[in-house]
Amino acid sequence: MKKVALVTGAGQGIGLKIAERLVKDGFYVSLVDYNIETAQKAAEHLSSDGSKAIAIQADVSKRDDVFAAVNETVDQFGDLHVIVNNAGVGPTTPIDTITEDQFRKVYGVNVGGVLWGIQAAHEAWKKLGHGGKVINATSQAGVVGNPNLALYSGTKFAVRGITQVAARDLAEEGITVNAYAPGIVKTPMMMDIAHNVGKNAGKDDEWGMQQFAKDITLKRLSEPEDVANVVSFLAGEDSNYITGQTIIVDGGMQFH
Ligand code: ADP
């Protein structure tokens, strides 16, 4: 059977690894990103003739953009089975510094992007006459409030709530809704932070990374692939009896 997945924020970082993994799993994948250049490059790398991976530009905070991206995916590949609402932004926001613009931006992308993704996929599945799987990005910071992340943590708690509600609202139509919660992932941004922490202490990058790894039970930062492995499970048939859940993929940062 032809399987089709849409991944938002797939131009780089965790989303790119998810897209790569889903192509490996046999999915036709549309890589949706605000940054069309990175998404295009990634799609070409995954499928040189464009037959298995395509890039679509969308700002996930805009409902119309998300609906258009879902419709284009169905037009191009003829079907849709999985939507991974992965795109997100995560600025550091000490509580007294938060502005209305920041509030709108971070909630618009992280929460709006998930809501519009669910609505658009639901509409597509109604037309296609079958259900599918929604997979949402939350975070370890969406399970425990992290210092200086009032906006980000708040949005990621919201995503867990929406995941539970949508799972109940859409179950009768054969739709499951789950989420994944990464911890500290080795993305370029995280490597920069580790580099600076090391540099400021007169040490190297590895030392910088170890400062973060100390609080992790498995004593290492997450590779993006650790997260993609879990998304692959949630996208596949082995997770058919799971819905409304958040799978925490943080190496055991703390026990709740
Ligand atoms: P992570 O480390 O969580 O993977 P990155 O910042 O490396 O995060 O990647 C996030 C991706 O999401 C980027 O490709 C970025 O362009 C994309 N993105 C961010 N905001 C939006 C948005 N509003 N709409 C679509 N894509 C977005």
mmCIF file of C-alpha atoms and ligand atoms in Angstrom:
data_model
loop_
_atom_site.group_PDB
_atom_site.id
_atom_site.type_symbol
_atom_site.label_atom_id
_atom_site.label_comp_id
_atom_site.label_asym_id
_atom_site.label_seq_id
_atom_site.Cartn_x
_atom_site.Cartn_y
_atom_site.Cartn_z
ATOM 1 C CA MET A 1 0.000 0.000 0.000
ATOM 2 C CA LYS A 2 1.217 3.506 -0.826
ATOM 3 C CA LYS A 3 1.811 5.427 2.428
ATOM 4 C CA VAL A 4 1.965 9.230 2.485
ATOM 5 C CA ALA A 5 3.250 11.470 5.291
ATOM 6 C CA LEU A 6 3.506 15.225 5.723
ATOM 7 C CA VAL A 7 6.169 16.598 8.091
ATOM 8 C CA THR A 8 6.258 20.264 9.093
ATOM 9 C CA GLY A 9 9.524 21.988 9.983
ATOM 10 C CA ALA A 10 11.255 19.342 7.869
ATOM 11 C CA GLY A 11 13.934 21.583 6.361
ATOM 12 C CA GLN A 12 16.421 20.942 9.158
ATOM 13 C CA GLY A 13 16.966 19.577 12.658
ATOM 14 C CA ILE A 14 14.637 16.966 14.110
ATOM 15 C CA GLY A 15 12.028 17.399 11.363
ATOM 16 C CA LEU A 16 14.578 16.580 8.659
ATOM 17 C CA LYS A 17 15.611 13.383 10.464
ATOM 18 C CA ILE A 18 11.946 12.439 10.798
ATOM 19 C CA ALA A 19 11.391 12.986 7.062
ATOM 20 C CA GLU A 20 14.500 10.926 6.251
ATOM 21 C CA ARG A 21 13.338 8.114 8.491
ATOM 22 C CA LEU A 22 9.817 8.052 7.054
ATOM 23 C CA VAL A 23 11.189 7.869 3.500
ATOM 24 C CA LYS A 24 13.321 4.920 4.670
ATOM 25 C CA ASP A 25 10.155 3.379 6.146
ATOM 26 C CA GLY A 26 8.560 3.522 2.691
ATOM 27 C CA PHE A 27 6.494 6.696 2.991
ATOM 28 C CA TYR A 28 6.091 9.290 0.290
ATOM 29 C CA VAL A 29 6.882 12.457 2.240
ATOM 30 C CA SER A 30 6.095 16.122 1.808
ATOM 31 C CA LEU A 31 8.567 18.333 3.617
ATOM 32 C CA VAL A 32 6.777 21.482 4.722
ATOM 33 C CA ASP A 33 8.777 24.421 5.959
ATOM 34 C CA TYR A 34 8.727 28.176 6.179
ATOM 35 C CA ASN A 35 12.224 28.078 4.738
ATOM 36 C CA ILE A 36 11.636 26.658 1.265
ATOM 37 C CA GLU A 37 15.356 26.574 0.355
ATOM 38 C CA THR A 38 16.302 24.102 3.096
ATOM 39 C CA ALA A 39 13.166 22.036 2.489
ATOM 40 C CA GLN A 40 13.870 21.916 -1.257
ATOM 41 C CA LYS A 41 17.460 20.848 -0.686
ATOM 42 C CA ALA A 42 16.362 18.164 1.751
ATOM 43 C CA ALA A 43 13.669 16.847 -0.607
ATOM 44 C CA GLU A 44 16.129 16.660 -3.505
ATOM 45 C CA HIS A 45 18.614 14.828 -1.305
ATOM 46 C CA LEU A 46 15.936 12.317 -0.258
ATOM 47 C CA SER A 47 14.538 11.765 -3.751
ATOM 48 C CA SER A 48 16.593 13.077 -6.653
ATOM 49 C CA ASP A 49 13.706 12.743 -9.140
ATOM 50 C CA GLY A 50 11.136 14.211 -6.741
ATOM 51 C CA SER A 51 8.963 11.112 -6.900
ATOM 52 C CA LYS A 52 9.148 10.208 -3.182
ATOM 53 C CA ALA A 53 9.782 13.537 -1.447
ATOM 54 C CA ILE A 54 8.582 17.041 -2.240
ATOM 55 C CA ALA A 55 9.036 20.428 -0.576
ATOM 56 C CA ILE A 56 6.152 22.782 0.178
ATOM 57 C CA GLN A 57 6.422 26.269 1.626
ATOM 58 C CA ALA A 58 4.090 27.119 4.506
ATOM 59 C CA ASP A 59 4.051 29.172 7.670
ATOM 60 C CA VAL A 60 2.328 26.766 10.057
ATOM 61 C CA SER A 61 1.007 29.630 12.166
ATOM 62 C CA LYS A 62 -1.226 30.499 9.184
ATOM 63 C CA ARG A 63 -4.275 28.253 8.885
ATOM 64 C CA ASP A 64 -4.641 28.806 5.122
ATOM 65 C CA ASP A 65 -0.983 27.875 4.525
ATOM 66 C CA VAL A 66 -1.399 24.602 6.397
ATOM 67 C CA PHE A 67 -4.612 23.680 4.566
ATOM 68 C CA ALA A 68 -2.908 24.486 1.235
ATOM 69 C CA ALA A 69 0.107 22.313 2.164
ATOM 70 C CA VAL A 70 -2.123 19.366 3.059
ATOM 71 C CA ASN A 71 -4.156 19.776 -0.156
ATOM 72 C CA GLU A 72 -0.999 19.987 -2.262
ATOM 73 C CA THR A 73 0.340 16.829 -0.634
ATOM 74 C CA VAL A 74 -2.870 14.952 -1.462
ATOM 75 C CA ASP A 75 -2.811 16.356 -5.033
ATOM 76 C CA GLN A 76 0.806 15.290 -5.566
ATOM 77 C CA PHE A 77 0.768 11.873 -3.918
ATOM 78 C CA GLY A 78 -2.931 11.013 -4.127
ATOM 79 C CA ASP A 79 -3.349 10.211 -0.430
ATOM 80 C CA LEU A 80 -2.388 11.083 3.159
ATOM 81 C CA HIS A 81 -1.899 8.775 6.128
ATOM 82 C CA VAL A 82 0.302 10.605 8.626
ATOM 83 C CA ILE A 83 0.812 14.236 9.600
ATOM 84 C CA VAL A 84 3.749 15.145 11.835
ATOM 85 C CA ASN A 85 3.170 18.596 13.333
ATOM 86 C CA ASN A 86 6.815 19.181 14.141
ATOM 87 C CA ALA A 87 7.591 22.835 13.291
ATOM 88 C CA GLY A 88 8.301 24.940 16.319
ATOM 89 C CA VAL A 89 10.184 27.878 17.744
ATOM 90 C CA GLY A 90 11.833 27.962 21.165
ATOM 91 C CA PRO A 91 13.227 31.281 22.286
ATOM 92 C CA THR A 92 14.514 31.802 25.835
ATOM 93 C CA THR A 93 12.043 34.155 27.522
ATOM 94 C CA PRO A 94 12.671 35.217 31.131
ATOM 95 C CA ILE A 95 9.173 35.789 32.448
ATOM 96 C CA ASP A 96 9.368 39.575 32.872
ATOM 97 C CA THR A 97 10.715 40.139 29.374
ATOM 98 C CA ILE A 98 7.892 38.493 27.416
ATOM 99 C CA THR A 99 6.226 40.793 24.892
ATOM 100 C CA GLU A 100 2.837 40.490 23.187
ATOM 101 C CA ASP A 101 4.581 39.962 19.840
ATOM 102 C CA GLN A 102 6.645 37.089 21.240
ATOM 103 C CA PHE A 103 3.546 35.599 22.840
ATOM 104 C CA ARG A 104 1.621 35.663 19.542
ATOM 105 C CA LYS A 105 4.558 34.303 17.559
ATOM 106 C CA VAL A 106 5.438 31.382 19.827
ATOM 107 C CA TYR A 107 1.821 30.336 20.484
ATOM 108 C CA GLY A 108 0.964 30.931 16.822
ATOM 109 C CA VAL A 109 3.633 28.529 15.577
ATOM 110 C CA ASN A 110 3.809 25.916 18.340
ATOM 111 C CA VAL A 111 0.112 25.689 19.237
ATOM 112 C CA GLY A 112 -1.530 27.152 16.096
ATOM 113 C CA GLY A 113 0.625 24.942 13.859
ATOM 114 C CA VAL A 114 -0.605 21.829 15.673
ATOM 115 C CA LEU A 115 -4.268 22.895 15.639
ATOM 116 C CA TRP A 116 -4.275 23.818 11.938
ATOM 117 C CA GLY A 117 -2.406 20.612 11.114
ATOM 118 C CA ILE A 118 -5.053 18.530 12.871
ATOM 119 C CA GLN A 119 -7.926 20.430 11.222
ATOM 120 C CA ALA A 120 -6.418 20.246 7.734
ATOM 121 C CA ALA A 121 -5.587 16.535 7.981
ATOM 122 C CA HIS A 122 -9.052 15.812 9.395
ATOM 123 C CA GLU A 123 -10.682 17.562 6.442
ATOM 124 C CA ALA A 124 -8.482 15.671 3.980
ATOM 125 C CA TRP A 125 -9.259 12.337 5.646
ATOM 126 C CA LYS A 126 -12.994 13.041 5.472
ATOM 127 C CA LYS A 127 -12.669 13.560 1.702
ATOM 128 C CA LEU A 128 -10.407 10.534 1.271
ATOM 129 C CA GLY A 129 -12.817 8.367 3.237
ATOM 130 C CA HIS A 130 -10.327 7.008 5.743
ATOM 131 C CA GLY A 131 -8.572 7.974 8.978
ATOM 132 C CA GLY A 132 -4.914 8.458 9.761
ATOM 133 C CA LYS A 133 -2.325 9.279 12.369
ATOM 134 C CA VAL A 134 -1.568 12.688 13.854
ATOM 135 C CA ILE A 135 1.818 13.007 15.562
ATOM 136 C CA ASN A 136 2.524 16.234 17.456
ATOM 137 C CA ALA A 137 5.777 17.705 18.749
ATOM 138 C CA THR A 138 5.742 18.520 22.429
ATOM 139 C CA SER A 139 8.852 18.551 24.619
ATOM 140 C CA GLN A 140 10.346 17.515 27.935
ATOM 141 C CA ALA A 141 9.631 21.200 28.702
ATOM 142 C CA GLY A 142 5.983 20.389 28.063
ATOM 143 C CA VAL A 143 6.031 17.889 30.913
ATOM 144 C CA VAL A 144 7.991 19.917 33.474
ATOM 145 C CA GLY A 145 8.229 23.719 33.524
ATOM 146 C CA ASN A 146 11.790 24.673 32.580
ATOM 147 C CA PRO A 147 13.441 27.895 33.819
ATOM 148 C CA ASN A 148 13.257 30.872 31.440
ATOM 149 C CA LEU A 149 10.966 29.016 29.045
ATOM 150 C CA ALA A 150 7.540 30.287 30.135
ATOM 151 C CA LEU A 151 6.389 30.745 26.545
ATOM 152 C CA TYR A 152 7.910 27.585 25.086
ATOM 153 C CA SER A 153 6.968 25.353 28.040
ATOM 154 C CA GLY A 154 3.429 26.781 28.017
ATOM 155 C CA THR A 155 2.977 25.971 24.341
ATOM 156 C CA LYS A 156 4.310 22.468 24.784
ATOM 157 C CA PHE A 157 1.982 21.780 27.746
ATOM 158 C CA ALA A 158 -0.826 22.997 25.460
ATOM 159 C CA VAL A 159 0.190 20.530 22.762
ATOM 160 C CA ARG A 160 -0.147 17.639 25.235
ATOM 161 C CA GLY A 161 -3.636 18.862 26.111
ATOM 162 C CA ILE A 162 -4.682 19.225 22.483
ATOM 163 C CA THR A 163 -3.281 15.753 21.774
ATOM 164 C CA GLN A 164 -5.491 14.197 24.472
ATOM 165 C CA VAL A 165 -8.599 16.095 23.379
ATOM 166 C CA ALA A 166 -8.157 15.462 19.641
ATOM 167 C CA ALA A 167 -7.563 11.757 20.333
ATOM 168 C CA ARG A 168 -10.982 11.575 21.984
ATOM 169 C CA ASP A 169 -12.763 13.856 19.483
ATOM 170 C CA LEU A 170 -11.509 12.055 16.364
ATOM 171 C CA ALA A 171 -11.244 8.412 17.457
ATOM 172 C CA GLU A 172 -14.519 7.376 15.833
ATOM 173 C CA GLU A 173 -13.172 8.371 12.441
ATOM 174 C CA GLY A 174 -10.204 6.043 12.707
ATOM 175 C CA ILE A 175 -7.791 8.799 13.660
ATOM 176 C CA THR A 176 -5.148 8.393 16.374
ATOM 177 C CA VAL A 177 -3.387 11.403 17.893
ATOM 178 C CA ASN A 178 -0.120 11.095 19.810
ATOM 179 C CA ALA A 179 2.870 13.239 20.687
ATOM 180 C CA TYR A 180 6.614 12.888 21.215
ATOM 181 C CA ALA A 181 8.542 14.849 23.821
ATOM 182 C CA PRO A 182 12.263 15.229 23.083
ATOM 183 C CA GLY A 183 14.746 16.287 25.746
ATOM 184 C CA ILE A 184 18.064 17.929 24.878
ATOM 185 C CA VAL A 185 18.789 17.104 21.265
ATOM 186 C CA LYS A 186 22.124 17.587 19.487
ATOM 187 C CA THR A 187 20.916 20.149 16.962
ATOM 188 C CA PRO A 188 23.182 22.862 15.548
ATOM 189 C CA MET A 189 21.660 25.321 18.035
ATOM 190 C CA MET A 190 22.379 23.024 20.986
ATOM 191 C CA MET A 191 25.936 22.407 19.794
ATOM 192 C CA ASP A 192 26.485 26.178 19.696
ATOM 193 C CA ILE A 193 25.236 26.500 23.262
ATOM 194 C CA ALA A 194 27.511 23.637 24.395
ATOM 195 C CA HIS A 195 30.431 25.278 22.564
ATOM 196 C CA ASN A 196 29.843 28.575 24.380
ATOM 197 C CA VAL A 197 29.411 26.924 27.774
ATOM 198 C CA GLY A 198 32.730 25.109 27.203
ATOM 199 C CA LYS A 199 34.498 28.202 25.894
ATOM 200 C CA ASN A 200 33.365 30.370 28.821
ATOM 201 C CA ALA A 201 34.825 27.807 31.228
ATOM 202 C CA GLY A 202 38.057 27.505 29.223
ATOM 203 C CA LYS A 203 37.103 23.967 28.170
ATOM 204 C CA ASP A 204 36.124 22.233 24.917
ATOM 205 C CA ASP A 205 32.758 21.439 23.286
ATOM 206 C CA GLU A 206 32.693 17.927 24.735
ATOM 207 C CA TRP A 207 32.972 19.400 28.260
ATOM 208 C CA GLY A 208 30.179 21.831 27.413
ATOM 209 C CA MET A 209 27.952 18.965 26.344
ATOM 210 C CA GLN A 210 28.755 16.994 29.486
ATOM 211 C CA GLN A 211 27.339 19.834 31.601
ATOM 212 C CA PHE A 212 23.954 19.133 30.051
ATOM 213 C CA ALA A 213 24.419 15.353 30.039
ATOM 214 C CA LYS A 214 24.941 15.332 33.846
ATOM 215 C CA ASP A 215 21.196 15.666 34.482
ATOM 216 C CA ILE A 216 20.279 12.953 31.988
ATOM 217 C CA THR A 217 19.948 9.393 33.290
ATOM 218 C CA LEU A 218 21.548 7.960 30.144
ATOM 219 C CA LYS A 219 24.396 10.528 30.459
ATOM 220 C CA ARG A 220 24.313 11.650 26.862
ATOM 221 C CA LEU A 221 22.453 14.183 24.764
ATOM 222 C CA SER A 222 19.850 12.918 22.318
ATOM 223 C CA GLU A 223 20.714 12.386 18.686
ATOM 224 C CA PRO A 224 17.936 13.622 16.358
ATOM 225 C CA GLU A 225 17.643 9.981 15.244
ATOM 226 C CA ASP A 226 16.552 8.981 18.785
ATOM 227 C CA VAL A 227 13.473 11.134 18.237
ATOM 228 C CA ALA A 228 12.936 10.027 14.623
ATOM 229 C CA ASN A 229 12.899 6.374 15.796
ATOM 230 C CA VAL A 230 9.933 7.088 18.070
ATOM 231 C CA VAL A 231 8.083 9.036 15.374
ATOM 232 C CA SER A 232 8.648 6.092 13.026
ATOM 233 C CA PHE A 233 6.964 3.827 15.614
ATOM 234 C CA LEU A 234 4.049 6.252 16.034
ATOM 235 C CA ALA A 235 3.660 6.503 12.242
ATOM 236 C CA GLY A 236 3.680 2.741 11.738
ATOM 237 C CA GLU A 237 1.173 -0.013 12.359
ATOM 238 C CA ASP A 238 2.834 -1.256 15.563
ATOM 239 C CA SER A 239 1.348 1.737 17.387
ATOM 240 C CA ASN A 240 -2.233 1.226 16.183
ATOM 241 C CA TYR A 241 -3.610 0.702 19.708
ATOM 242 C CA ILE A 242 -1.976 3.863 21.133
ATOM 243 C CA THR A 243 -3.799 7.201 21.182
ATOM 244 C CA GLY A 244 -3.804 10.386 23.254
ATOM 245 C CA GLN A 245 -0.313 9.626 24.543
ATOM 246 C CA THR A 246 2.924 11.562 24.815
ATOM 247 C CA ILE A 247 6.050 9.438 24.503
ATOM 248 C CA ILE A 248 8.899 11.101 26.384
ATOM 249 C CA VAL A 249 12.222 10.615 24.568
ATOM 250 C CA ASP A 250 14.587 12.453 26.924
ATOM 251 C CA GLY A 251 17.040 9.790 28.110
ATOM 252 C CA GLY A 252 15.397 9.947 31.545
ATOM 253 C CA MET A 253 15.869 13.613 32.482
ATOM 254 C CA GLN A 254 13.818 13.227 35.596
ATOM 255 C CA PHE A 255 11.157 10.948 36.945
ATOM 256 C CA HIS A 256 7.684 12.273 37.467
HETATM 257 P P1 ADP B 1 14.752 21.632 16.185
HETATM 258 O O1 ADP B 1 16.057 21.778 16.854
HETATM 259 O O2 ADP B 1 13.614 21.459 17.149
HETATM 260 O O3 ADP B 1 14.722 20.608 15.115
HETATM 261 P P2 ADP B 1 15.130 23.821 14.311
HETATM 262 O O4 ADP B 1 15.031 25.252 14.658
HETATM 263 O O5 ADP B 1 16.458 23.238 13.942
HETATM 264 O O6 ADP B 1 14.451 23.044 15.526
HETATM 265 O O7 ADP B 1 14.124 23.473 13.108
HETATM 266 C C1 ADP B 1 12.823 23.918 13.082
HETATM 267 C C2 ADP B 1 12.329 23.945 11.645
HETATM 268 O O8 ADP B 1 11.009 24.464 11.672
HETATM 269 C C3 ADP B 1 13.154 24.847 10.737
HETATM 270 O O9 ADP B 1 13.366 24.213 9.492
HETATM 271 C C4 ADP B 1 12.277 26.091 10.564
HETATM 272 O O10 ADP B 1 12.436 26.736 9.311
HETATM 273 C C5 ADP B 1 10.891 25.481 10.704
HETATM 274 N N1 ADP B 1 9.916 26.470 11.136
HETATM 275 C C6 ADP B 1 10.001 27.365 12.149
HETATM 276 N N2 ADP B 1 8.913 28.143 12.212
HETATM 277 C C7 ADP B 1 8.090 27.716 11.217
HETATM 278 C C8 ADP B 1 6.814 28.127 10.758
HETATM 279 N N3 ADP B 1 6.152 29.133 11.329
HETATM 280 N N4 ADP B 1 6.284 27.461 9.717
HETATM 281 C C9 ADP B 1 6.935 26.453 9.113
HETATM 282 N N5 ADP B 1 8.144 26.026 9.497
HETATM 283 C C10 ADP B 1 8.720 26.654 10.526
#
